[in-house]
Short mmCIF file of C-alpha atoms and ligand atoms in Angstrom, two decimals:
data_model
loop_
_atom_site.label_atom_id
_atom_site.label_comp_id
_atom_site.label_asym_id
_atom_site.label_seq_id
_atom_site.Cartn_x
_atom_site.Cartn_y
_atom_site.Cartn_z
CA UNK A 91 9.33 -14.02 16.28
CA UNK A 92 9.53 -12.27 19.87
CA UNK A 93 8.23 -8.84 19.57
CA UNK A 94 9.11 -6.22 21.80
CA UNK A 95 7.24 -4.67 25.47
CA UNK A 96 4.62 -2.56 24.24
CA UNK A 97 4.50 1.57 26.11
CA UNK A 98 1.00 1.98 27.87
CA UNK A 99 -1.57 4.35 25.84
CA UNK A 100 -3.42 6.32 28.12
CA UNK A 101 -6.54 7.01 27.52
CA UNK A 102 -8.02 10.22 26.32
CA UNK A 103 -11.26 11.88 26.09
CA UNK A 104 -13.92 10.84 24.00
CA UNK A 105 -12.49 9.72 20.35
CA UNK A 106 -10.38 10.81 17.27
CA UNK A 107 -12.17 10.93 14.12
CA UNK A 108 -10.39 9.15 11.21
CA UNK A 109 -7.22 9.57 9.26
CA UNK A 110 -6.75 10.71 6.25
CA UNK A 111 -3.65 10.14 4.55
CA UNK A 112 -1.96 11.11 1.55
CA UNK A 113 -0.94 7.99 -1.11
CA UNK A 114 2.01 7.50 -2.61
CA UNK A 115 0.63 6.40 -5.61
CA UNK A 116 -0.98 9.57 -6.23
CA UNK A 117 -4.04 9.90 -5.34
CA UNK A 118 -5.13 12.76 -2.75
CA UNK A 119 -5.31 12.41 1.15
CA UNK A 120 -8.05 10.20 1.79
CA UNK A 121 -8.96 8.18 4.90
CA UNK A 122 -8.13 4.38 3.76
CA UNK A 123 -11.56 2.71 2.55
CA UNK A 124 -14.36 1.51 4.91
CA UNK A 125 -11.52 -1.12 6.32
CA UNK A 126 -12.70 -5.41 5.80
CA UNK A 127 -13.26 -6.19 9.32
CA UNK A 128 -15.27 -2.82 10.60
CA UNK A 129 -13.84 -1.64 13.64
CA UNK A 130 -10.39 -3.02 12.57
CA UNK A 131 -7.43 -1.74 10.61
CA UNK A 132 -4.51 -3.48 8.85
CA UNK A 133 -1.34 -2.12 8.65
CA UNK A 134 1.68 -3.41 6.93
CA UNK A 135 5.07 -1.82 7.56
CA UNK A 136 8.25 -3.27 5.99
CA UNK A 137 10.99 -3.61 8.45
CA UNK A 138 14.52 -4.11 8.81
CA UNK A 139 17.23 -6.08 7.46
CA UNK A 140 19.09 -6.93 10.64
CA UNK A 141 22.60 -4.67 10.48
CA UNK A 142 23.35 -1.15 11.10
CA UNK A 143 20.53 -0.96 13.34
CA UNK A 144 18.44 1.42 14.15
CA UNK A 145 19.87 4.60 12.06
CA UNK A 146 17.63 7.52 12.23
CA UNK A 147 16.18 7.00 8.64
CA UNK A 148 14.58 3.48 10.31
CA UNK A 149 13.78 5.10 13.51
CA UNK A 150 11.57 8.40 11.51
CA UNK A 151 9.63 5.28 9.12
CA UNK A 152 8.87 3.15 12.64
CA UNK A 153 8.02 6.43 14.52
CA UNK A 154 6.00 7.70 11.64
CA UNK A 155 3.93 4.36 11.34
CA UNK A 156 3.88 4.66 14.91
CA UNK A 157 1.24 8.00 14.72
CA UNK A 158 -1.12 5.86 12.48
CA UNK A 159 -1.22 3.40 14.88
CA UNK A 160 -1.91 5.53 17.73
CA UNK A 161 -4.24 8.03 15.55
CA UNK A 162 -6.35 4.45 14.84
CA UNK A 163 -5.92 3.35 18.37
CA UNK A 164 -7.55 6.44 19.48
CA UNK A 165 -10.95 6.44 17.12
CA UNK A 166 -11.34 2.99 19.34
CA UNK A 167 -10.88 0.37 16.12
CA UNK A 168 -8.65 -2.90 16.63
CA UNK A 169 -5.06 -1.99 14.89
CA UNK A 170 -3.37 -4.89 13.63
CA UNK A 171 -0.32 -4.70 12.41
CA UNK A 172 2.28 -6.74 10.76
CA UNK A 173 5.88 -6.01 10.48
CA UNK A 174 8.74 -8.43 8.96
CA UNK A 175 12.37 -8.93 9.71
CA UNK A 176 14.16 -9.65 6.44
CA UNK A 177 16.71 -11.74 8.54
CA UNK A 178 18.27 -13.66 5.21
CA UNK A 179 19.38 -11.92 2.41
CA UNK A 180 22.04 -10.63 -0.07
CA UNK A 181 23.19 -7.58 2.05
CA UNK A 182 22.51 -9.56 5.61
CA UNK A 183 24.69 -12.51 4.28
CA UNK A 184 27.28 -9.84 2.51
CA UNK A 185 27.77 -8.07 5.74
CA UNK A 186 28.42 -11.28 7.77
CA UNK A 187 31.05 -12.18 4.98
CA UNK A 188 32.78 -9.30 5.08
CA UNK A 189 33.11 -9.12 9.06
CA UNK A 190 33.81 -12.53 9.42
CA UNK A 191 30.60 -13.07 11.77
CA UNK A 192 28.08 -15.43 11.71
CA UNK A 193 24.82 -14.03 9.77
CA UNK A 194 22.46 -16.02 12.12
CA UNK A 195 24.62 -14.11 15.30
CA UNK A 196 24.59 -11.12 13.55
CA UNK A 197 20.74 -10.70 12.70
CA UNK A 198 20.12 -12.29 16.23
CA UNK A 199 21.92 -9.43 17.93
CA UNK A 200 20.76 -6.61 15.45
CA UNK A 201 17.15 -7.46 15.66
CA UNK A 202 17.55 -7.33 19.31
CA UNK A 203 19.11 -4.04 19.52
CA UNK A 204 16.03 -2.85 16.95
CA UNK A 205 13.71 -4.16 19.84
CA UNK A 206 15.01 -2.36 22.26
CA UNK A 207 15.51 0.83 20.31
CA UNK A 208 11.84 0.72 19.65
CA UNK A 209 11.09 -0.13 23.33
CA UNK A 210 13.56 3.18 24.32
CA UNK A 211 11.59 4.92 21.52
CA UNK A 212 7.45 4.15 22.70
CA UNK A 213 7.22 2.41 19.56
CA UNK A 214 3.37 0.61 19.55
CA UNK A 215 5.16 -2.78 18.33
CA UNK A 216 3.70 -5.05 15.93
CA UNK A 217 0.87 -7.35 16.55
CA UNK A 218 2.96 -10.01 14.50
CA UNK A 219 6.48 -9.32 14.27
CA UNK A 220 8.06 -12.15 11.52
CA UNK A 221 11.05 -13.33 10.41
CA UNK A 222 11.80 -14.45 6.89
CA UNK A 223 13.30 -17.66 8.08
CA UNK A 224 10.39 -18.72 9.83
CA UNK A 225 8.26 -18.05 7.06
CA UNK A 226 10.24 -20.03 4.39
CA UNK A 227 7.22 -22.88 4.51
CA UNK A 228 4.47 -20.34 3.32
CA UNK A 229 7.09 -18.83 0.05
CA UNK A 230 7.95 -22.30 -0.84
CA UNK A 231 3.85 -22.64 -1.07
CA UNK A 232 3.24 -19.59 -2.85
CA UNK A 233 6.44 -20.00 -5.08
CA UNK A 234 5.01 -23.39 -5.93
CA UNK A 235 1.60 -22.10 -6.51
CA UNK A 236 3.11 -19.77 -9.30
CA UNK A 237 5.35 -22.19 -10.86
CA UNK A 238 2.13 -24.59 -11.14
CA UNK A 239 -0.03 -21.13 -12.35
CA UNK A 240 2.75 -20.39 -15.12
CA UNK A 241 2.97 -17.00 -13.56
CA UNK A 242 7.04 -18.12 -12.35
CA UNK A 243 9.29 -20.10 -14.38
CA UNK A 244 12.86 -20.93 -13.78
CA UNK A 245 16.32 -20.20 -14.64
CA UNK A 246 19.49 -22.55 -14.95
CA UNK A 247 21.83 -21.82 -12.13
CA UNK A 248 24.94 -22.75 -13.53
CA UNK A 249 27.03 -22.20 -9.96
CA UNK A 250 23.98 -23.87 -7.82
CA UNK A 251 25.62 -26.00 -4.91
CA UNK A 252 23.69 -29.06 -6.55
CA UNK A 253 24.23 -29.72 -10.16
CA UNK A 254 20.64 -31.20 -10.80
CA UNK A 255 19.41 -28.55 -9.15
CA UNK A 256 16.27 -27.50 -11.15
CA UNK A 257 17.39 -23.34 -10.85
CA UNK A 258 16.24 -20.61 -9.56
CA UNK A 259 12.62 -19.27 -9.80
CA UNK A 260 11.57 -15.95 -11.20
CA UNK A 261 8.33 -14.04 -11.23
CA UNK A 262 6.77 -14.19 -14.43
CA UNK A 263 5.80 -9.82 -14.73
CA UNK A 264 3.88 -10.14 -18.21
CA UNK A 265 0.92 -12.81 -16.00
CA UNK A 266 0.44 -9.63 -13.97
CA UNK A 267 -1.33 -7.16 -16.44
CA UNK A 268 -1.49 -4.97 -13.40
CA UNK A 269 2.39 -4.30 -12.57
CA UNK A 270 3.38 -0.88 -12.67
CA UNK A 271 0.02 0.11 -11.34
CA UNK A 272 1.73 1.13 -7.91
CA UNK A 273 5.02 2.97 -8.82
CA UNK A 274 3.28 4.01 -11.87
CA UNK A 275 6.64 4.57 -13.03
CA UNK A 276 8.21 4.26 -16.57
CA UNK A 277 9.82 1.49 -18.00
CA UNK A 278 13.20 3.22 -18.02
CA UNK A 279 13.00 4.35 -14.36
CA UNK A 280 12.04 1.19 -13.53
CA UNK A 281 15.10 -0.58 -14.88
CA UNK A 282 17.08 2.16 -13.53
CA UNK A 283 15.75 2.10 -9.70
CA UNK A 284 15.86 -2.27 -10.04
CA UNK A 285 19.08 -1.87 -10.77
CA UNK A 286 20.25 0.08 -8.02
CA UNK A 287 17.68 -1.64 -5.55
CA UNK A 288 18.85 -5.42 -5.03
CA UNK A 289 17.10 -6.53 -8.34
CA UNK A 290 19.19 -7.88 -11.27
CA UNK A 291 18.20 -7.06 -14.68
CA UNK A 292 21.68 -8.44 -16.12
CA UNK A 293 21.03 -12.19 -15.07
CA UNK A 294 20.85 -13.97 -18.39
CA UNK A 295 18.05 -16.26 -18.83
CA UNK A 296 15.25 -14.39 -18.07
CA UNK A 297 12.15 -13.72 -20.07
CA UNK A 298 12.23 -9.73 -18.86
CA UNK A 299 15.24 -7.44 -16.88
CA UNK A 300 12.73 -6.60 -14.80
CA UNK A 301 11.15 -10.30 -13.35
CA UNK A 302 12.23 -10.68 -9.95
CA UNK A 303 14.01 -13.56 -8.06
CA UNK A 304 11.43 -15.82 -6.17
CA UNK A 305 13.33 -18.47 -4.63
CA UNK A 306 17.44 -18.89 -5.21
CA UNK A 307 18.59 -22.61 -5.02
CA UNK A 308 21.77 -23.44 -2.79
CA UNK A 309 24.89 -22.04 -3.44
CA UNK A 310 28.38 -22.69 -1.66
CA UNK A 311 28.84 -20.40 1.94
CA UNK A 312 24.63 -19.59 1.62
CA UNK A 313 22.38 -20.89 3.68
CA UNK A 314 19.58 -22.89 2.35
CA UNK A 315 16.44 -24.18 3.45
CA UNK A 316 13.93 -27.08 2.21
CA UNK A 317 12.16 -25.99 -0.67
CA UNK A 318 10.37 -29.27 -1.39
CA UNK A 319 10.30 -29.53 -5.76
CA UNK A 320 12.13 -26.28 -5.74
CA UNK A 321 14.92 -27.34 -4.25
CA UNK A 322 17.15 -26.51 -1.11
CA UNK A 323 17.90 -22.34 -1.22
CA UNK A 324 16.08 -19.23 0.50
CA UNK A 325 13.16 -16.91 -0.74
CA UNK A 326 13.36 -13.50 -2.38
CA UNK A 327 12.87 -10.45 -1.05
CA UNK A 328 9.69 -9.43 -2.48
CA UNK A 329 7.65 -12.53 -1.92
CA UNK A 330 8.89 -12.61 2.13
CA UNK A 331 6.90 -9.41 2.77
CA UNK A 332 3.83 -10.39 -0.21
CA UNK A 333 3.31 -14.07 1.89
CA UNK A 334 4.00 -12.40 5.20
CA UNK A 335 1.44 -9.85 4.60
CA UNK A 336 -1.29 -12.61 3.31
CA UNK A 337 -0.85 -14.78 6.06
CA UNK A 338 -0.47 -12.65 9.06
CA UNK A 339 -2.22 -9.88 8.18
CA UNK A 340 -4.54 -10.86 5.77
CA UNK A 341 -5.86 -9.29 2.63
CA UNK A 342 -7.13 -6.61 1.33
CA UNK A 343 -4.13 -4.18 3.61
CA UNK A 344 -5.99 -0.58 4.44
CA UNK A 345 -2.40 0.87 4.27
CA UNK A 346 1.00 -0.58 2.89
CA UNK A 347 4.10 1.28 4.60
CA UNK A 348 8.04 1.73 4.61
CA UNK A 349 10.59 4.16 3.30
CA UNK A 350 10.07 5.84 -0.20
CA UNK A 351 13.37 3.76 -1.13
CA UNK A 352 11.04 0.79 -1.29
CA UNK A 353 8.41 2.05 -3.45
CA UNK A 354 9.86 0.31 -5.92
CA UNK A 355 10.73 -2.63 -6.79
CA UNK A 356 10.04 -3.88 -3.78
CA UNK A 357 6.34 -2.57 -2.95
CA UNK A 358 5.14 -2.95 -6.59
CA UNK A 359 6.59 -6.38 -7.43
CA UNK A 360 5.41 -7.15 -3.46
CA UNK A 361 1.79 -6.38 -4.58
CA UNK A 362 2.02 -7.88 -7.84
CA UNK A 363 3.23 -10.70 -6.35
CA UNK A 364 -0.04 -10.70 -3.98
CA UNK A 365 -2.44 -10.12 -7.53
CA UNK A 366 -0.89 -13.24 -9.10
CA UNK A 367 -1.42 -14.87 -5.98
CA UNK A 368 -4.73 -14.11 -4.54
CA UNK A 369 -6.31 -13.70 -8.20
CA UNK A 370 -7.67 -10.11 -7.02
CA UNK A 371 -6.64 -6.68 -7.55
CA UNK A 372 -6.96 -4.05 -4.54
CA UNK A 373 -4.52 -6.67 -2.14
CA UNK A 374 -3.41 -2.66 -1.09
CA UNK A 375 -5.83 -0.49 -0.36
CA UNK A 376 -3.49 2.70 -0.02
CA UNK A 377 0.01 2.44 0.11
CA UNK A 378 2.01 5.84 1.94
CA UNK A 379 6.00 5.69 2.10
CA UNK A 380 7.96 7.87 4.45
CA UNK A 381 10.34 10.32 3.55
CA UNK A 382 13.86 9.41 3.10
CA UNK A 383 16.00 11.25 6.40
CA UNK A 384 19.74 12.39 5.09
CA UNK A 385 22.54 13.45 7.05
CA UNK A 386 25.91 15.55 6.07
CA UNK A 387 23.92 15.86 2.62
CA UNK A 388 23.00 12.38 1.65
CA UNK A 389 19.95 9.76 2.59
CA UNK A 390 21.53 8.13 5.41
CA UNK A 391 21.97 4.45 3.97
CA UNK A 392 24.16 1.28 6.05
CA UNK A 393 26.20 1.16 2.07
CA UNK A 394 26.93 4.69 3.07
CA UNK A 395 27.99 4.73 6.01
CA UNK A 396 26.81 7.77 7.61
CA UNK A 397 25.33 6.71 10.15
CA UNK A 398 23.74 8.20 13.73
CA UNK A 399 22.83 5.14 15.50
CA UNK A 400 19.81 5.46 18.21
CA UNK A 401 21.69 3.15 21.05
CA UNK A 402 24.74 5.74 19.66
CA UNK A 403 22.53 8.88 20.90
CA UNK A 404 21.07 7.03 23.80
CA UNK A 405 24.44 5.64 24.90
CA UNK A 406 25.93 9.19 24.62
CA UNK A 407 23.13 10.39 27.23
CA UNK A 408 20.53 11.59 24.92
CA UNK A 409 16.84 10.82 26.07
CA UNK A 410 15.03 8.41 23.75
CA UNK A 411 11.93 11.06 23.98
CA UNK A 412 14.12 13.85 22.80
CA UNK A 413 15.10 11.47 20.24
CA UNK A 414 11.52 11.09 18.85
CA UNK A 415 10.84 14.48 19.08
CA UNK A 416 13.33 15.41 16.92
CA UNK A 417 12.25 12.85 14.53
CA UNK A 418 8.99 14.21 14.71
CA UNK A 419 9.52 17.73 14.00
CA UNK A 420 9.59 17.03 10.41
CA UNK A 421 6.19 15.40 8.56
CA UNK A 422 6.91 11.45 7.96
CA UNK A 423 6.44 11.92 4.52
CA UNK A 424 9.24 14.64 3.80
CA UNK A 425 12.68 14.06 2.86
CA UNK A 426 14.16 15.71 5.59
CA UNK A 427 18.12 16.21 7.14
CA UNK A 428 19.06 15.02 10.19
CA UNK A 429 21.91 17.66 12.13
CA UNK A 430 23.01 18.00 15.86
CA UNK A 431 20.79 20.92 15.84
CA UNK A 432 17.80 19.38 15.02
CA UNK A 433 18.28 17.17 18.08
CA UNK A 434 19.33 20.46 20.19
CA UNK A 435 15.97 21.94 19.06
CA UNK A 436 13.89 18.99 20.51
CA UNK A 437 15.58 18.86 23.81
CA UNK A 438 14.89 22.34 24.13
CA UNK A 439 11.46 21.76 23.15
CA UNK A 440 10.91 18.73 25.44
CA UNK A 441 11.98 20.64 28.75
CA UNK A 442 9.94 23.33 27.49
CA UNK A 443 7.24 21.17 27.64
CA UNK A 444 8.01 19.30 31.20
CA UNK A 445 8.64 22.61 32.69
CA UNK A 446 5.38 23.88 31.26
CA UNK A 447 3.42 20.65 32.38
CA UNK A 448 5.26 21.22 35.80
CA UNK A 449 4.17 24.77 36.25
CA UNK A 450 0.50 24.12 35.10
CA UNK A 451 -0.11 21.52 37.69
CA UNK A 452 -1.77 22.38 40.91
CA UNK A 453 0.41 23.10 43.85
CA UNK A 454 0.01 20.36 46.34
CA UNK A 455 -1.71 22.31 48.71
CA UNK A 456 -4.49 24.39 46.42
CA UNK A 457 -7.62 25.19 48.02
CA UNK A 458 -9.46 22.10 49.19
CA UNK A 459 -8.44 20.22 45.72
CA UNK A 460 -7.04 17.10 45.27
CA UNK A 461 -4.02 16.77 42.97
CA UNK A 462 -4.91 16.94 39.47
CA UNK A 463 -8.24 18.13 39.63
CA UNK A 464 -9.47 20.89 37.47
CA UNK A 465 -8.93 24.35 39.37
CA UNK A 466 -8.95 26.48 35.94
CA UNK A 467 -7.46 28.22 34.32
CA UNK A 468 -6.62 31.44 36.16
CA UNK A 469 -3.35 32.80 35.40
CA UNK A 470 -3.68 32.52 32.01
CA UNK A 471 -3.93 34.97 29.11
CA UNK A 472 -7.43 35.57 27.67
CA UNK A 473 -7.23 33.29 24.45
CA UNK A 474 -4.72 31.25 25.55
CA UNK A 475 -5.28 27.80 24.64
CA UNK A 476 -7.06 25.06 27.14
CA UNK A 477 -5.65 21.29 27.56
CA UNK A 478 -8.65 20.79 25.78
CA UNK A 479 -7.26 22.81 22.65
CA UNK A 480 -4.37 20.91 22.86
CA UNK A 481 -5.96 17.11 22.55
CA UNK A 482 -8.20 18.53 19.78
CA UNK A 483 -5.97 21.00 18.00
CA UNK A 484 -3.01 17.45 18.04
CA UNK A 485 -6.13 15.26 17.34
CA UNK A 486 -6.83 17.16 14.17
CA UNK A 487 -3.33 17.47 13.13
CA UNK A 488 -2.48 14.12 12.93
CA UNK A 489 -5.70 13.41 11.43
CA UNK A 490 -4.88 15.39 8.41
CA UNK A 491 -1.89 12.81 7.24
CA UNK A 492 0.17 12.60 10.52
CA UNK A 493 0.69 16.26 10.62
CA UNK A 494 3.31 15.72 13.81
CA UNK A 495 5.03 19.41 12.86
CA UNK A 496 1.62 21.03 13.30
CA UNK A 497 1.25 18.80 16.42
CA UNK A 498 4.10 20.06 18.16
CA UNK A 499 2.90 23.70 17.61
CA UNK A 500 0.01 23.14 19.04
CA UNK A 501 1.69 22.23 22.67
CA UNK A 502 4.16 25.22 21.72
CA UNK A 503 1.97 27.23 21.83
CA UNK A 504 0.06 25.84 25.21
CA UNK A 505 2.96 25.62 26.64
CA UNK A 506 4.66 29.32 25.87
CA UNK A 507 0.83 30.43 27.25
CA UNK A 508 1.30 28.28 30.70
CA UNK A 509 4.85 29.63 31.12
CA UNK A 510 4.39 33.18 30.46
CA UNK A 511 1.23 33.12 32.83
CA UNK A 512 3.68 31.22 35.87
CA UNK A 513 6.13 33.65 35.07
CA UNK A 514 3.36 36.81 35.37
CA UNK A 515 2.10 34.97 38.56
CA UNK A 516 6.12 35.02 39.76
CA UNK A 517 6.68 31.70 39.52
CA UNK A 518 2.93 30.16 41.00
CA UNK A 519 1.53 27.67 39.10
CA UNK A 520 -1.44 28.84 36.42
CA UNK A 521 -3.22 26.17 38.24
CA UNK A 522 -4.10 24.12 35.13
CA UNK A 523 -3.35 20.94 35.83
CA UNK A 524 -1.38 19.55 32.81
CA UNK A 525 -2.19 16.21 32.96
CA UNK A 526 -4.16 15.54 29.89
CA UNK A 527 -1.99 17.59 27.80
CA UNK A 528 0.49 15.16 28.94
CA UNK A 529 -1.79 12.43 28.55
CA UNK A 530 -2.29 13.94 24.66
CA UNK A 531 1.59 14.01 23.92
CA UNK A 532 2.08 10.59 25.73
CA UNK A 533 -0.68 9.10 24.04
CA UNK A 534 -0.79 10.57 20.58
CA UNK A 535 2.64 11.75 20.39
CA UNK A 536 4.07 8.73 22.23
CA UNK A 537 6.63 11.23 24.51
CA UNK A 538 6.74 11.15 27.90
CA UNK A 539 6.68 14.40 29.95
CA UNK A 540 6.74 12.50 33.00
CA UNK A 541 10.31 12.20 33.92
N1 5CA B 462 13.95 -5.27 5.08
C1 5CA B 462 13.67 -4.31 4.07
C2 5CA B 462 12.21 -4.05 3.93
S1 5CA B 462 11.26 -5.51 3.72
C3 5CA B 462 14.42 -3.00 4.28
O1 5CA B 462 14.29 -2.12 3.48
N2 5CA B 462 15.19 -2.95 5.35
S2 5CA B 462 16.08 -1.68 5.77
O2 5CA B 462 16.71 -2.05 7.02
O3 5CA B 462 16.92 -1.30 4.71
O4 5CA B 462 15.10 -0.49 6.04
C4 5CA B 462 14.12 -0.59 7.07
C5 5CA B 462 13.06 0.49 6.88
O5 5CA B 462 13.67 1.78 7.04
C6 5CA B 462 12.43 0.48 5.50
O6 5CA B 462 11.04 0.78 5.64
C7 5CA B 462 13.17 1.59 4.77
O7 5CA B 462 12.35 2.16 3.76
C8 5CA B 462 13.43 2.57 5.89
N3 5CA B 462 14.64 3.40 5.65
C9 5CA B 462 15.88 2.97 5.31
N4 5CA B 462 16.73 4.02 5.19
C10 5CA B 462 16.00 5.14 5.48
C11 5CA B 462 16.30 6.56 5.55
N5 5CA B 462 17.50 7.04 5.32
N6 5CA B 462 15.29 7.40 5.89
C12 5CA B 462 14.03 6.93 6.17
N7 5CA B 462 13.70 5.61 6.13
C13 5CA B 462 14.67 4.74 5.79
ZN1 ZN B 463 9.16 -5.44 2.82
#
């Protein structure tokens, strides 16, 4: 599936040095192991089910990936990344019902208005970006594979659209003496978050609560697709992302991403799925969720409601950049809450910023120089910080687990330095021309100071 127009990187200065990140799973930050393909990296970011895009919870995950990718892009290695679209499924197709639209329409226009969210937003976008429709030939393969393996089996499906239809196919857990390895959650937690999380540990018929669906047969008003000897009907959840990962990305992943919601089931029965699959353990080298973003007190959620849209902001008159800079003023990994003055706070910051790049660069007519060539840095305070200090002190905060609070302090406090010297100078420029500390914030940061 189309992806979307990527922002140009600038380049910067000799390299970053390597990320370390903090797991999920509980380990402590560590960069991702000596990746497959040297010089390469493989990233894996779950994406969105196509309604009630792009909410700020979506927008923090894709921004936060976003810093890895431009943290990897910068040590020089070839990023490639993967990210799905889970453009069929229960709450897609329960949406469509309930507005009377059609769910191809509706995940058509929704993943369109993602794309150009992300575009608004200098999101990096996805070397593959792929639909679960698309990719129903590779689960029917893989759900076949495990049916042959014994590691699915299936389960009568007494309302199926086609009454000799052989069922519905579930995961088999107990072939997968490795499950629960990534949650590394109890068995009561488990059934608790499956529950709540699209799984369904009521459906009579199978061997445990917690086996997931692989591939559900036809039913009336669902769409259905060729599934060879399993039947007409559509692929789970889990299994889209495990056989989109394998095939676009290919395995082992260096780093496993999405919201902290889908830590489990989805990411463990996703990797299990991958075990039973590829006959190896380690499909996931390190998985890291982002924190969940709330707003008026809860995680903002589309069953919720509470909503603040991105096209909402942007069609209200709010700049995309300030946008991202609010999102970034908390650490991806945080829980955090979203409020009209966390968005007040980044604009603030962000003309902070322009007006400091503005007043550092040289005034069109200094001595002899051409624009944007070093004239130093007179004006300012003795131990003020250099551009310089700014691409390594941001450079070493992302480094240390996409520190993007401690990133913005560092321009803060280049920037409060540059102002208070133009304003001691009575309004001249410090004559330091800011452009690589606006090549560091457009490049690492992904925010233009340009405009
Ligand atoms: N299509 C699946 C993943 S395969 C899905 O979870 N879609 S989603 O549209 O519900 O969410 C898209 C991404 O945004 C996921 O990575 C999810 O973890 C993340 N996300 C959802 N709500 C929030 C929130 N309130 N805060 C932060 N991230 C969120
Ligand atoms: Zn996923």
């Amino acid at each position: 599936m189309r992806s979307w127009s990527a922002p140009v990187v600038p380049e910067l200065p000799d390299r970053g040095g390597e990320v370390r990140l903090a797991s999920t799973v509980g380990l402590p930050p560590a960069s991702p192991p000596e990746p497959q393909e040297p010089g390469a990296r493989r990233l894996y970011v779950c994406g969105i089910t196509p309604y009630d895009a792009t909410h700020l919870g979506h927008a923090a995950t894709y921004v936060g990936y976003d810093l890895l990718v431009r943290a990897w892009l910068d040590t020089g290695v070839d990023v490639r990344y993967v990210q799905n679209v889970t453009d069929v499924d229960d709450p897609l197709l329960d949406r469509a019902r309930e507005t009377g639209v059609d769910w191809v329409e509706l995940a058509a226009e929704q993943t369109e208005l993602f794309r150009s969210d992300m575009t608004a937003l200098r999101v990096v976008p996805p070397t593959d970006y792929v639909g679960a429709v698309e990719s129903v030939p590779l689960v029917v393969e893989a759900v076949s594979r495990m049916l042959a393996s014994g590691a699915a089996y299936r389960v009568p499906a007494d309302d199926a659209l086609d009454a000799a239809s052989p069922g519905d196919v579930y995961a088999d857990l107990s072939a997968d003496p490795g499950f629960g390895s990534v949650s590394g959650m109890s068995r009561e937690e488990m059934l608790t978050a499956f529950g709540e999380r699209g799984g369904d540990p009521e459906r009579p018929g199978k061997k445990d609560a917690l086996d997931p669906l692989l591939w559900r047969v036809a039913r009336a008003d669902e769409p259905a697709w060729d599934g060879a000897e399993l039947g007409e009907g559509r692929p789970g959840w889990h299994i889209e992302c495990a056989c989109i990962a394998a095939t676009h990305l290919g395995l082992p992943i260096d780093v496993q991403g999405g919201g902290s919601d889908l830590l489990f089931p989805h990411h463990e029965m996703s990797e299990s799925h991958l075990r039973v699959l590829t006959d190896r353990p380690g499909a996931v080298r390190l998985h890291a969720h982002g924190g969940m973003v709330g707003y008026e007190g809860t995680k903002m959620s589309k069953s919720l409601g509470n909503l603040v849209l991105v096209s909402r902001l942007v069609a209200a008159g709010e700049e995309p950049a300030a946008v991202r800079l609010a999102l970034l003023a908390g650490h991806y990994a945080a829980d955090r809450e979203y409020s009209d003055g966390v968005l007040a706070s980044a604009k603030e910051r962000l003309a902070t910023w322009r007006a400091a790049v503005a007043a550092a660069s040289p005034a069109p007519a200094a001595e002899g120089g051409e624009s944007g060539v070093p004239a130093g840095p007179e004006g300012l305070a003795a131990g003020a910080p250099t551009e310089r200090d700014v691409l390594d002190g941001v450079r070493a905060a992302l480094r240390d687990d996409l520190d993007s609070p401690r990133a913005l302090e560092v321009v803060d406090e280049w920037a409060a330095a540059v102002l208070a010297a133009a304003a001691t100078t009575g309004g001249e420029p410090g004559r330091v021309p800011g452009a690589l500390v606006r090549d560091t914030v457009d490049a690492l940061l992904g925010v233009d100071l340009s405009v």
